[in-house]
Coordinates of N, CA and C in Angstrom, one line a residue:
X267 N 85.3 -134.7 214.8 CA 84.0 -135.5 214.8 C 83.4 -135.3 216.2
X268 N 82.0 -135.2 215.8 CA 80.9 -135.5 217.4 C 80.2 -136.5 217.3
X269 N 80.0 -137.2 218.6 CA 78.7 -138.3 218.7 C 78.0 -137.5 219.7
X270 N 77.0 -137.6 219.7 CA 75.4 -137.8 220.6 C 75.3 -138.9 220.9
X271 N 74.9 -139.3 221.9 CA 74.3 -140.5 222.0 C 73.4 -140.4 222.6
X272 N 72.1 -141.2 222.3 CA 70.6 -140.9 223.4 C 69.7 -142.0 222.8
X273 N 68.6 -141.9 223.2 CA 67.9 -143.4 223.6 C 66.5 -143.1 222.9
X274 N 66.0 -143.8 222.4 CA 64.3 -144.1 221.5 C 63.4 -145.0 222.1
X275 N 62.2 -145.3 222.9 CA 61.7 -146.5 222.8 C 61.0 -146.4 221.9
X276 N 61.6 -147.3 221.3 CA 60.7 -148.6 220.1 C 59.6 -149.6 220.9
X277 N 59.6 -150.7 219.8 CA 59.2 -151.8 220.6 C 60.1 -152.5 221.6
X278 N 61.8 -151.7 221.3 CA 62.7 -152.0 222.2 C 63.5 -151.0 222.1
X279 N 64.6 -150.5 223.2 CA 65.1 -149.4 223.8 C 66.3 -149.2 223.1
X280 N 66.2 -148.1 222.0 CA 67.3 -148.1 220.7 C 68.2 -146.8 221.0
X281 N 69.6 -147.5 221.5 CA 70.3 -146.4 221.3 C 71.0 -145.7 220.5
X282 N 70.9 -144.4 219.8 CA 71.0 -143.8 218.7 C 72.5 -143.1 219.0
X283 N 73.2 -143.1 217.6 CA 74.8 -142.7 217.9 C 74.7 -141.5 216.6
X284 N 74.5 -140.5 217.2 CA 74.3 -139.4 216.2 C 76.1 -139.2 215.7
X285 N 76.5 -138.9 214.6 CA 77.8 -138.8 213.9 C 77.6 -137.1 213.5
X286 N 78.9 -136.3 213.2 CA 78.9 -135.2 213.0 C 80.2 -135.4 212.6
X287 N 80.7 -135.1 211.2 CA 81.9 -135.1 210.5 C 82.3 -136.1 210.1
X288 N 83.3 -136.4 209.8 CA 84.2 -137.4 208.7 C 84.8 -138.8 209.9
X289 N 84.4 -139.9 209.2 CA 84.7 -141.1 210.1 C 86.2 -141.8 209.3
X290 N 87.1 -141.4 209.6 CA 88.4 -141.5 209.2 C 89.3 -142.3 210.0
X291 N 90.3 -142.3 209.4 CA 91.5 -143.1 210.3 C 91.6 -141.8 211.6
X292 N 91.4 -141.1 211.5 CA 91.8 -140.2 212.8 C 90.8 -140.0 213.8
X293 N 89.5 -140.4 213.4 CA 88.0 -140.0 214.1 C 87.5 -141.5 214.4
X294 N 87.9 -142.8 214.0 CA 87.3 -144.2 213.7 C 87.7 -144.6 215.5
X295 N 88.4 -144.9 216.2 CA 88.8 -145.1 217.4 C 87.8 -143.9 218.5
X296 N 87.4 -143.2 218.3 CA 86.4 -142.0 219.0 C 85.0 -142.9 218.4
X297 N 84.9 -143.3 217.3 CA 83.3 -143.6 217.2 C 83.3 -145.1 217.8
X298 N 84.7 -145.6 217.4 CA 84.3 -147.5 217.8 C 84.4 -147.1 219.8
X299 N 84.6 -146.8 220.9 CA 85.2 -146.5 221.5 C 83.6 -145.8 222.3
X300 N 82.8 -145.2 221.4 CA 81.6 -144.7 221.9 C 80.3 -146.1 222.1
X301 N 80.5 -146.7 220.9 CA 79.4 -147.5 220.5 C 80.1 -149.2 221.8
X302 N 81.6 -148.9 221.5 CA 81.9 -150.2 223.2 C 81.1 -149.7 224.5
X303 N 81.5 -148.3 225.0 CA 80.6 -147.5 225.7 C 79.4 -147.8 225.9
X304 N 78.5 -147.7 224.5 CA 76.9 -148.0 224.8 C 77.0 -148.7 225.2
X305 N 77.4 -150.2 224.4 CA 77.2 -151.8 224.7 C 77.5 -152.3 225.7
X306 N 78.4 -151.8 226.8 CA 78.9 -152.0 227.8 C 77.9 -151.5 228.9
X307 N 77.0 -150.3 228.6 CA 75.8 -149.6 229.5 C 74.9 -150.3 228.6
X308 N 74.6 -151.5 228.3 CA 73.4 -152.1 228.2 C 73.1 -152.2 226.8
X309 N 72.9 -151.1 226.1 CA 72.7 -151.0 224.3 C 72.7 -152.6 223.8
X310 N 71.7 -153.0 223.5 CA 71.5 -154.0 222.4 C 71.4 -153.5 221.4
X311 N 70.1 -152.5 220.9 CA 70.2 -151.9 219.8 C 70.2 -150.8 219.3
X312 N 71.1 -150.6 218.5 CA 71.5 -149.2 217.7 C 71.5 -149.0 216.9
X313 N 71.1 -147.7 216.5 CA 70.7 -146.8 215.1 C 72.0 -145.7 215.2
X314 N 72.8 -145.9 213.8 CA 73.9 -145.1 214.0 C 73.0 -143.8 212.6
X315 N 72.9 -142.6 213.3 CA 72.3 -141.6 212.3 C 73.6 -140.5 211.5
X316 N 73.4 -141.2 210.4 CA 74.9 -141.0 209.9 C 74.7 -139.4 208.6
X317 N 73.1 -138.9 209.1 CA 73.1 -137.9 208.3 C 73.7 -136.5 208.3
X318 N 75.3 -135.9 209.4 CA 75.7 -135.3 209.1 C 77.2 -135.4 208.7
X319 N 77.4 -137.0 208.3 CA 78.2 -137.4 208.1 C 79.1 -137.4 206.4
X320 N 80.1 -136.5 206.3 CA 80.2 -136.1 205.2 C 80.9 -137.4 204.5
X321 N 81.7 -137.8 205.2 CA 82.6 -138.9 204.5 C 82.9 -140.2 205.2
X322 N 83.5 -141.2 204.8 CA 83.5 -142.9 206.0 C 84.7 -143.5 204.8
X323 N 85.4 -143.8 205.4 CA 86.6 -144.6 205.1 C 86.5 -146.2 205.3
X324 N 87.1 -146.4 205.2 CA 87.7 -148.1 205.5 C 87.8 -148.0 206.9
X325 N 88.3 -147.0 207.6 CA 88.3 -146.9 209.3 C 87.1 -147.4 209.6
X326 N 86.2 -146.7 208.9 CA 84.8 -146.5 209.4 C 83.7 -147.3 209.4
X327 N 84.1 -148.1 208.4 CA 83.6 -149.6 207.4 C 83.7 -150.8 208.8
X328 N 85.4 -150.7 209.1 CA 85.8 -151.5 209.8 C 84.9 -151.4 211.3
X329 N 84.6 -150.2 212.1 CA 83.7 -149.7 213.0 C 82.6 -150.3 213.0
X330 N 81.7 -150.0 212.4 CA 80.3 -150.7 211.5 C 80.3 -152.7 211.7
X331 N 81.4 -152.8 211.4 CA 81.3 -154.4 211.4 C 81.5 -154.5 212.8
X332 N 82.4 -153.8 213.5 CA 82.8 -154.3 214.9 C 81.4 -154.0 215.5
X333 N 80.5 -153.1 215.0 CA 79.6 -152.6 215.8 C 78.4 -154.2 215.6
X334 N 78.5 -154.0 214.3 CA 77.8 -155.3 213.9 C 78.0 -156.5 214.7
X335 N 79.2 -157.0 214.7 CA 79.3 -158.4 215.6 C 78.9 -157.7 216.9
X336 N 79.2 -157.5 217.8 CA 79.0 -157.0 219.2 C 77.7 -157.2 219.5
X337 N 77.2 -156.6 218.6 CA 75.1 -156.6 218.8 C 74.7 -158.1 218.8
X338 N 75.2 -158.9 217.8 CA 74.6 -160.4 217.4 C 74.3 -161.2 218.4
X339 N 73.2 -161.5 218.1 CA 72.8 -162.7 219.2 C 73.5 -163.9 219.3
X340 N 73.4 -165.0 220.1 CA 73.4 -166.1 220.1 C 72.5 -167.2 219.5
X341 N 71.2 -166.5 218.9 CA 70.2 -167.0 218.3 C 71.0 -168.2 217.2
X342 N 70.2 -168.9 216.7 CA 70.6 -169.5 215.5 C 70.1 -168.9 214.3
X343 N 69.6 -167.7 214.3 CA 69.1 -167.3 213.0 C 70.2 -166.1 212.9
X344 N 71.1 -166.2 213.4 CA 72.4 -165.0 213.9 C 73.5 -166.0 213.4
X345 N 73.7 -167.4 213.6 CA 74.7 -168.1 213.4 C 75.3 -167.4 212.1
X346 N 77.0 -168.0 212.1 CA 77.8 -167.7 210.9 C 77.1 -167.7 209.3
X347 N 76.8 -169.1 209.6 CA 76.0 -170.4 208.5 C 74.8 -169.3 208.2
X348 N 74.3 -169.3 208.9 CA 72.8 -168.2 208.5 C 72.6 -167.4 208.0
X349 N 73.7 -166.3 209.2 CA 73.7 -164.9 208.2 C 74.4 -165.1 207.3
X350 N 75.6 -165.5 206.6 CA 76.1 -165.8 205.4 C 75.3 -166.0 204.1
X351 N 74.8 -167.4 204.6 CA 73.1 -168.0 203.7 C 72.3 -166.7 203.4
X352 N 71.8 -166.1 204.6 CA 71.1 -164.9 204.5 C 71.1 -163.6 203.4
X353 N 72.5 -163.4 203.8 CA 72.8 -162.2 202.9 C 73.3 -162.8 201.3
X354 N 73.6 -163.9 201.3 CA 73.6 -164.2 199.7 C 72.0 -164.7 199.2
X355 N 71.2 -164.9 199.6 CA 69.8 -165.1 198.7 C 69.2 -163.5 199.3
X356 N 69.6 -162.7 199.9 CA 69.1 -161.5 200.2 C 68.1 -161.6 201.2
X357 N 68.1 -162.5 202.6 CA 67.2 -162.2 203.2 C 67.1 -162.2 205.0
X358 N 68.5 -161.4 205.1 CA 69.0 -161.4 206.0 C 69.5 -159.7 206.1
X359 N 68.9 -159.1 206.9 CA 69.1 -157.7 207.7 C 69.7 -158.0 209.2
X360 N 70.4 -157.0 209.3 CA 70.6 -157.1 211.2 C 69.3 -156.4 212.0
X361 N 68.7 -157.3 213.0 CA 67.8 -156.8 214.0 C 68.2 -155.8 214.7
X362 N 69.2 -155.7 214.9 CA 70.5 -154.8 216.1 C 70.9 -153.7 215.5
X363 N 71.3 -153.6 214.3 CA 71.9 -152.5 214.0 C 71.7 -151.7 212.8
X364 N 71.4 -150.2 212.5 CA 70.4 -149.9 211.4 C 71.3 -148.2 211.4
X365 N 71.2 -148.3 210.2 CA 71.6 -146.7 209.5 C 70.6 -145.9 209.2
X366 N 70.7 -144.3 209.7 CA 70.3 -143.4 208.9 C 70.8 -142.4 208.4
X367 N 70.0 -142.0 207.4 CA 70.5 -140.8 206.5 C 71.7 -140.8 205.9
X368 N 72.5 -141.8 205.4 CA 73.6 -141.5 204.7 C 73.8 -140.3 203.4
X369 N 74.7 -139.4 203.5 CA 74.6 -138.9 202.0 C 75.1 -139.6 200.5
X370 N 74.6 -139.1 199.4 CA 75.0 -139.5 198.7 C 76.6 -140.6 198.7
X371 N 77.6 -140.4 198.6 CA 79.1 -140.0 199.1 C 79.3 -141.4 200.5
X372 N 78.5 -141.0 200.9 CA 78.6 -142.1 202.4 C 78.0 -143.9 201.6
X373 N 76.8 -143.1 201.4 CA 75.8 -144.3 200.6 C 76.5 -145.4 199.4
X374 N 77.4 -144.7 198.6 CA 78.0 -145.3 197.5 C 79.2 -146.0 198.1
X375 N 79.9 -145.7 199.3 CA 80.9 -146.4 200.0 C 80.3 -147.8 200.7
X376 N 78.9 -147.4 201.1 CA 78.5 -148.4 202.0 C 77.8 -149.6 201.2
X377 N 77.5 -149.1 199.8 CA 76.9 -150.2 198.9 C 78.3 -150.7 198.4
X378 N 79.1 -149.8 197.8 CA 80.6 -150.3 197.4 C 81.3 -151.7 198.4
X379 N 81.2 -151.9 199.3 CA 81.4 -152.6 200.5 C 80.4 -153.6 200.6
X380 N 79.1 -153.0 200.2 CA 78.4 -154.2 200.2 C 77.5 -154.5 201.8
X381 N 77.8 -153.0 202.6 CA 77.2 -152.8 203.7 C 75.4 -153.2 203.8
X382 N 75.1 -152.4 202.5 CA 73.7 -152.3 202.1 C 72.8 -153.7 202.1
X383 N 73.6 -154.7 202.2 CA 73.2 -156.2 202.0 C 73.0 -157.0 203.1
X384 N 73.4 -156.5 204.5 CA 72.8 -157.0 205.5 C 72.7 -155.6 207.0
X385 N 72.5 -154.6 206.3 CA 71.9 -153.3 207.4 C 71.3 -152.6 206.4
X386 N 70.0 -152.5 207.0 CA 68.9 -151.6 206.6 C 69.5 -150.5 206.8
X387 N 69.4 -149.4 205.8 CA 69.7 -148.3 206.0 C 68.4 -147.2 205.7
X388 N 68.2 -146.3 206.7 CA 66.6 -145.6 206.4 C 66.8 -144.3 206.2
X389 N 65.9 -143.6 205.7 CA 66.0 -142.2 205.4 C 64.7 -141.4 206.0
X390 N 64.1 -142.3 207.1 CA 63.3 -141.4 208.0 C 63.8 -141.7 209.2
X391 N 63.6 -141.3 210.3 CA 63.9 -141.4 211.6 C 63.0 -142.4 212.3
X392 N 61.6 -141.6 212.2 CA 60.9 -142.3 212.6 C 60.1 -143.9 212.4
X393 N 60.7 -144.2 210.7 CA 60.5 -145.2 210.3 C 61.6 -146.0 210.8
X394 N 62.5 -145.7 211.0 CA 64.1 -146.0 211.2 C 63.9 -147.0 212.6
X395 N 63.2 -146.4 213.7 CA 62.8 -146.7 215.1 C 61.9 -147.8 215.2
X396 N 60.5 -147.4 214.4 CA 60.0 -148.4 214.0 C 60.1 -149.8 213.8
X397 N 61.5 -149.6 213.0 CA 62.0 -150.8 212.0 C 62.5 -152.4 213.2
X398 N 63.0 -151.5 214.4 CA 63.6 -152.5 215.2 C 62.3 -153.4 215.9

């Protein structure tokens, strides 16, 4: 596996974690391990661009969520109670953290999981950026 990592300004300073290969039990500790990295150099928000990404496991699932908590605010529209509420009447997305380009293969894991119900996932770049 490769990450990239590099920076967008949006309306806020989005750092992008470009993926290249299979997010597996063998490669999932290299991506969670990058994205601490960001967070730790400031990264609030990130766009993981997951379009050369052939395959994502349960390793990778589990990544994604750690990446998920880590970003959340302290807000009350972040609380447990909220986003829970949120994503069951469907109206709760993460501010913080956004996918792109999944392939087919990646996409049916991430809906299968049920990922798709609180991270926007885009299939432009540039709208992707926008979004935050």
């Amino acid at each position: 596996m490769e990450i990239t990592v590099s920076q967008e300004q949006g309306r806020v300073l989005i750092t992008v974690l470009r993926i290249k290969g299979e997010i597996n039990t063998n490669t999932a500790g290299e991506f969670q391990a990058e994205a601490r990295k960001a967070y730790d150099d400031g990264a609030r928000d990130m766009l993981i661009d997951l379009s050369d990404v052939s395959y994502i496991t349960s390793a990778g699932l589990r990544v994604l969520h750690e990446i998920f908590s880590l970003l959340r605010s302290d807000s009350p529209e972040e609380s447990d109670e909220a986003i829970k509420k949120g994503i069951i009447d469907g109206s709760y997305t993460s501010p913080h953290l956004k996918l792109l380009k999944p392939n087919k293969n990646v996409q049916e894991v991430l809906s299968t999981a049920g990922y798709d119900m609180f991270l926007e996932i885009h299939s432009n770049r540039k709208n992707a950026i926008a979004s935050f």
